[in-house]
Amino acid sequence: MTAEPHTAVPPVPDERTVLDTVTGMLHEVLGEYGLDDAEITMSTRFHDDLELESIDLVTLSAALRDHYGDTVNFAAFIADRGLEEIISLTVGDLVSHVLAAFSTAPATEAV
Amino acid sequence: MPKIRVGELDVHVQRMPAAGPPVDGPRPLVVLVHGMLIDSLASYYFSLGPVFAERGMDVLMYDLRGHGRTTRPATGYRLEDFVTDLDGLLDALGEGRPAHVVGNSFGGAIAYGFAATRPDRVRSVMAIEAEPPVRSWAAKMAEGLTGEEGGLVVKEVRTWLLEDPERNARPFQLAGRILDATTLAEDIPRSRVLDDGLAAIRCPVFALYGADSELSGQADHVAATLACCRTAVLPDQGHSVLVERPKETADLLLGWLEDDIHTPLEAG
């Protein structure tokens, strides 16, 4: 994916950078449960693998907004799919959502 | 994580500002109050919150005392404590606008209590599967939270934990921890009730029920008792209206706000 920034900031992130950022945020959230060394990959599932509950996803969502600004609206992303669907979401789904939010093409989330 | 000091508590708050171009005058404010034990502001953050913000309302969500990421004091869990917290939170935020207050389940009892205590601060109440905090409510809470083996609610939490190992157990473990670490179960049934104070609720009320929930039987009585109340009942739906029917809930609440009480909203 070639970055074509229309404005100076923020730079369009690549998959590796987004995964690293999200991993850092997840380790912070999991730290509350003493699980801050959990292995996190693109296929890690929020529910089945990390046992995150919804309030943890609020923390994650707020951290994403702090980091990326209003471009990344994870709350609306989940609201569109329904709370129940959180169960099947993977870290990769979130990374795709972040990348899609920064791409110029509308509505290209790879989910 | 945003925390606001309210009395002895650090209250976890999440806000979603209204979308849309600037408008003349203030945006409508909606405060979303979650339910008891297994609940937190997350129930709204991923359902009604973004939808209300999208439609031009400033959205305020918070974790109740003892719940989510808000401080968990050992004592002080009567309904009036939760009402005082909400009042104090709006003070701490310097919020002058009367709020539309949405309450889910126990959060609805708080919304009703707040509307009776601070009518100047409440523009409307939207109660989802909730009942006003009257004597019969307190009796039901006593049955649910206390008594042999800790009452029905406690039993339900424990059963949930045991019956399905696939289920995400953490929220229920947290609920068990609130019950173990606080006087919530004893305090709630001892709350000050509103039987003589329901007339103090003058604001418009929208009460939404699931048809299969036992609460739906109260719809007519609630409508008749309150000064200005409209009710709606979702067919084929139990108590978990907000979790299981979030889109219909949002449509019904926003439709009522716009059509019945003429709240200026962004186009949907």
mmCIF file of N, CA, C and O in Angstrom, chain B residues 194-229:
data_model
loop_
_atom_site.group_PDB
_atom_site.id
_atom_site.type_symbol
_atom_site.label_atom_id
_atom_site.label_comp_id
_atom_site.label_asym_id
_atom_site.label_seq_id
_atom_site.Cartn_x
_atom_site.Cartn_y
_atom_site.Cartn_z
ATOM 1 N N LEU B 194 -40.070 6.324 46.232
ATOM 2 C CA LEU B 194 -40.671 7.547 45.674
ATOM 3 C C LEU B 194 -42.182 7.528 45.622
ATOM 4 O O LEU B 194 -42.762 8.362 44.945
ATOM 5 N N ASP B 195 -42.823 6.587 46.310
ATOM 6 C CA ASP B 195 -44.269 6.440 46.112
ATOM 7 C C ASP B 195 -45.016 7.769 46.125
ATOM 8 O O ASP B 195 -45.897 8.011 45.314
ATOM 9 N N ASP B 196 -44.640 8.627 47.082
ATOM 10 C CA ASP B 196 -45.343 9.903 47.159
ATOM 11 C C ASP B 196 -44.665 10.960 46.295
ATOM 12 O O ASP B 196 -45.162 12.065 46.176
ATOM 13 N N GLY B 197 -43.522 10.580 45.713
ATOM 14 C CA GLY B 197 -42.753 11.572 44.968
ATOM 15 C C GLY B 197 -42.857 11.444 43.458
ATOM 16 O O GLY B 197 -42.287 12.243 42.727
ATOM 17 N N LEU B 198 -43.617 10.431 43.003
ATOM 18 C CA LEU B 198 -43.704 10.254 41.550
ATOM 19 C C LEU B 198 -44.313 11.470 40.872
ATOM 20 O O LEU B 198 -43.989 11.788 39.736
ATOM 21 N N ALA B 199 -45.197 12.160 41.608
ATOM 22 C CA ALA B 199 -45.810 13.363 41.043
ATOM 23 C C ALA B 199 -44.776 14.441 40.791
ATOM 24 O O ALA B 199 -45.011 15.358 40.008
ATOM 25 N N ALA B 200 -43.619 14.310 41.468
ATOM 26 C CA ALA B 200 -42.549 15.297 41.255
ATOM 27 C C ALA B 200 -41.906 15.133 39.879
ATOM 28 O O ALA B 200 -41.189 16.012 39.423
ATOM 29 N N ILE B 201 -42.145 13.998 39.231
ATOM 30 C CA ILE B 201 -41.602 13.791 37.883
ATOM 31 C C ILE B 201 -42.556 14.437 36.888
ATOM 32 O O ILE B 201 -43.589 13.868 36.536
ATOM 33 N N ARG B 202 -42.225 15.638 36.461
ATOM 34 C CA ARG B 202 -43.099 16.374 35.547
ATOM 35 C C ARG B 202 -42.619 16.284 34.109
ATOM 36 O O ARG B 202 -43.349 16.623 33.193
ATOM 37 N N CYS B 203 -41.388 15.874 33.923
ATOM 38 C CA CYS B 203 -40.821 15.879 32.567
ATOM 39 C C CYS B 203 -41.431 14.745 31.739
ATOM 40 O O CYS B 203 -41.991 13.799 32.284
ATOM 41 N N PRO B 204 -41.318 14.827 30.419
ATOM 42 C CA PRO B 204 -41.785 13.724 29.578
ATOM 43 C C PRO B 204 -40.980 12.450 29.833
ATOM 44 O O PRO B 204 -39.770 12.513 30.030
ATOM 45 N N VAL B 205 -41.687 11.319 29.846
ATOM 46 C CA VAL B 205 -41.050 10.022 30.082
ATOM 47 C C VAL B 205 -41.415 9.083 28.934
ATOM 48 O O VAL B 205 -42.568 9.034 28.502
ATOM 49 N N PHE B 206 -40.398 8.376 28.453
ATOM 50 C CA PHE B 206 -40.637 7.304 27.482
ATOM 51 C C PHE B 206 -40.176 6.016 28.129
ATOM 52 O O PHE B 206 -39.017 5.884 28.512
ATOM 53 N N ALA B 207 -41.109 5.061 28.283
ATOM 54 C CA ALA B 207 -40.780 3.802 28.952
ATOM 55 C C ALA B 207 -40.874 2.663 27.944
ATOM 56 O O ALA B 207 -41.926 2.438 27.349
ATOM 57 N N LEU B 208 -39.755 1.969 27.755
ATOM 58 C CA LEU B 208 -39.671 0.899 26.757
ATOM 59 C C LEU B 208 -39.500 -0.441 27.468
ATOM 60 O O LEU B 208 -38.689 -0.575 28.383
ATOM 61 N N TYR B 209 -40.283 -1.431 27.031
ATOM 62 C CA TYR B 209 -40.244 -2.747 27.661
ATOM 63 C C TYR B 209 -40.087 -3.841 26.612
ATOM 64 O O TYR B 209 -40.411 -3.650 25.448
ATOM 65 N N GLY B 210 -39.602 -5.001 27.047
ATOM 66 C CA GLY B 210 -39.678 -6.214 26.242
ATOM 67 C C GLY B 210 -40.940 -6.961 26.639
ATOM 68 O O GLY B 210 -41.219 -7.111 27.831
ATOM 69 N N ALA B 211 -41.703 -7.430 25.657
ATOM 70 C CA ALA B 211 -43.016 -8.030 25.933
ATOM 71 C C ALA B 211 -42.911 -9.242 26.866
ATOM 72 O O ALA B 211 -43.803 -9.484 27.681
ATOM 73 N N ASP B 212 -41.815 -10.005 26.750
ATOM 74 C CA ASP B 212 -41.694 -11.222 27.551
ATOM 75 C C ASP B 212 -41.090 -10.976 28.933
ATOM 76 O O ASP B 212 -40.917 -11.902 29.715
ATOM 77 N N SER B 213 -40.754 -9.721 29.213
ATOM 78 C CA SER B 213 -40.221 -9.406 30.538
ATOM 79 C C SER B 213 -41.381 -9.169 31.497
ATOM 80 O O SER B 213 -42.430 -8.666 31.101
ATOM 81 N N GLU B 214 -41.178 -9.540 32.753
ATOM 82 C CA GLU B 214 -42.267 -9.345 33.709
ATOM 83 C C GLU B 214 -42.569 -7.866 33.935
ATOM 84 O O GLU B 214 -43.655 -7.487 34.338
ATOM 85 N N LEU B 215 -41.607 -7.009 33.633
ATOM 86 C CA LEU B 215 -41.816 -5.576 33.838
ATOM 87 C C LEU B 215 -42.857 -4.992 32.887
ATOM 88 O O LEU B 215 -43.481 -3.983 33.182
ATOM 89 N N SER B 216 -43.038 -5.639 31.720
ATOM 90 C CA SER B 216 -43.921 -5.048 30.710
ATOM 91 C C SER B 216 -45.357 -4.951 31.220
ATOM 92 O O SER B 216 -46.127 -4.113 30.756
ATOM 93 N N GLY B 217 -45.707 -5.799 32.201
ATOM 94 C CA GLY B 217 -47.039 -5.732 32.799
ATOM 95 C C GLY B 217 -47.312 -4.416 33.495
ATOM 96 O O GLY B 217 -48.460 -4.051 33.764
ATOM 97 N N GLN B 218 -46.250 -3.669 33.804
ATOM 98 C CA GLN B 218 -46.408 -2.398 34.514
ATOM 99 C C GLN B 218 -46.648 -1.220 33.585
ATOM 100 O O GLN B 218 -46.938 -0.126 34.047
ATOM 101 N N ALA B 219 -46.517 -1.457 32.265
ATOM 102 C CA ALA B 219 -46.509 -0.329 31.333
ATOM 103 C C ALA B 219 -47.712 0.596 31.533
ATOM 104 O O ALA B 219 -47.554 1.818 31.654
ATOM 105 N N ASP B 220 -48.909 0.014 31.598
ATOM 106 C CA ASP B 220 -50.110 0.851 31.701
ATOM 107 C C ASP B 220 -50.151 1.613 33.014
ATOM 108 O O ASP B 220 -50.522 2.787 33.058
ATOM 109 N N HIS B 221 -49.750 0.925 34.083
ATOM 110 C CA HIS B 221 -49.766 1.566 35.393
ATOM 111 C C HIS B 221 -48.783 2.740 35.436
ATOM 112 O O HIS B 221 -49.108 3.816 35.947
ATOM 113 N N VAL B 222 -47.586 2.523 34.885
ATOM 114 C CA VAL B 222 -46.579 3.587 34.859
ATOM 115 C C VAL B 222 -47.094 4.775 34.053
ATOM 116 O O VAL B 222 -47.007 5.931 34.471
ATOM 117 N N ALA B 223 -47.687 4.481 32.900
ATOM 118 C CA ALA B 223 -48.207 5.552 32.043
ATOM 119 C C ALA B 223 -49.289 6.340 32.773
ATOM 120 O O ALA B 223 -49.387 7.570 32.659
ATOM 121 N N ALA B 224 -50.125 5.631 33.550
ATOM 122 C CA ALA B 224 -51.226 6.304 34.241
ATOM 123 C C ALA B 224 -50.745 7.111 35.441
ATOM 124 O O ALA B 224 -51.361 8.110 35.811
ATOM 125 N N THR B 225 -49.630 6.668 36.042
ATOM 126 C CA THR B 225 -49.160 7.310 37.268
ATOM 127 C C THR B 225 -48.367 8.578 36.983
ATOM 128 O O THR B 225 -48.435 9.547 37.747
ATOM 129 N N LEU B 226 -47.595 8.560 35.893
ATOM 130 C CA LEU B 226 -46.723 9.701 35.618
ATOM 131 C C LEU B 226 -47.471 10.788 34.856
ATOM 132 O O LEU B 226 -48.443 10.522 34.137
ATOM 133 N N ALA B 227 -46.996 12.015 35.011
ATOM 134 C CA ALA B 227 -47.682 13.171 34.433
ATOM 135 C C ALA B 227 -47.702 13.094 32.912
ATOM 136 O O ALA B 227 -48.700 13.425 32.271
ATOM 137 N N CYS B 228 -46.586 12.671 32.328
ATOM 138 C CA CYS B 228 -46.476 12.721 30.866
ATOM 139 C C CYS B 228 -45.627 11.555 30.418
ATOM 140 O O CYS B 228 -44.416 11.610 30.471
ATOM 141 N N CYS B 229 -46.287 10.488 30.052
ATOM 142 C CA CYS B 229 -45.528 9.266 29.768
ATOM 143 C C CYS B 229 -46.075 8.533 28.553
ATOM 144 O O CYS B 229 -47.274 8.373 28.400
#
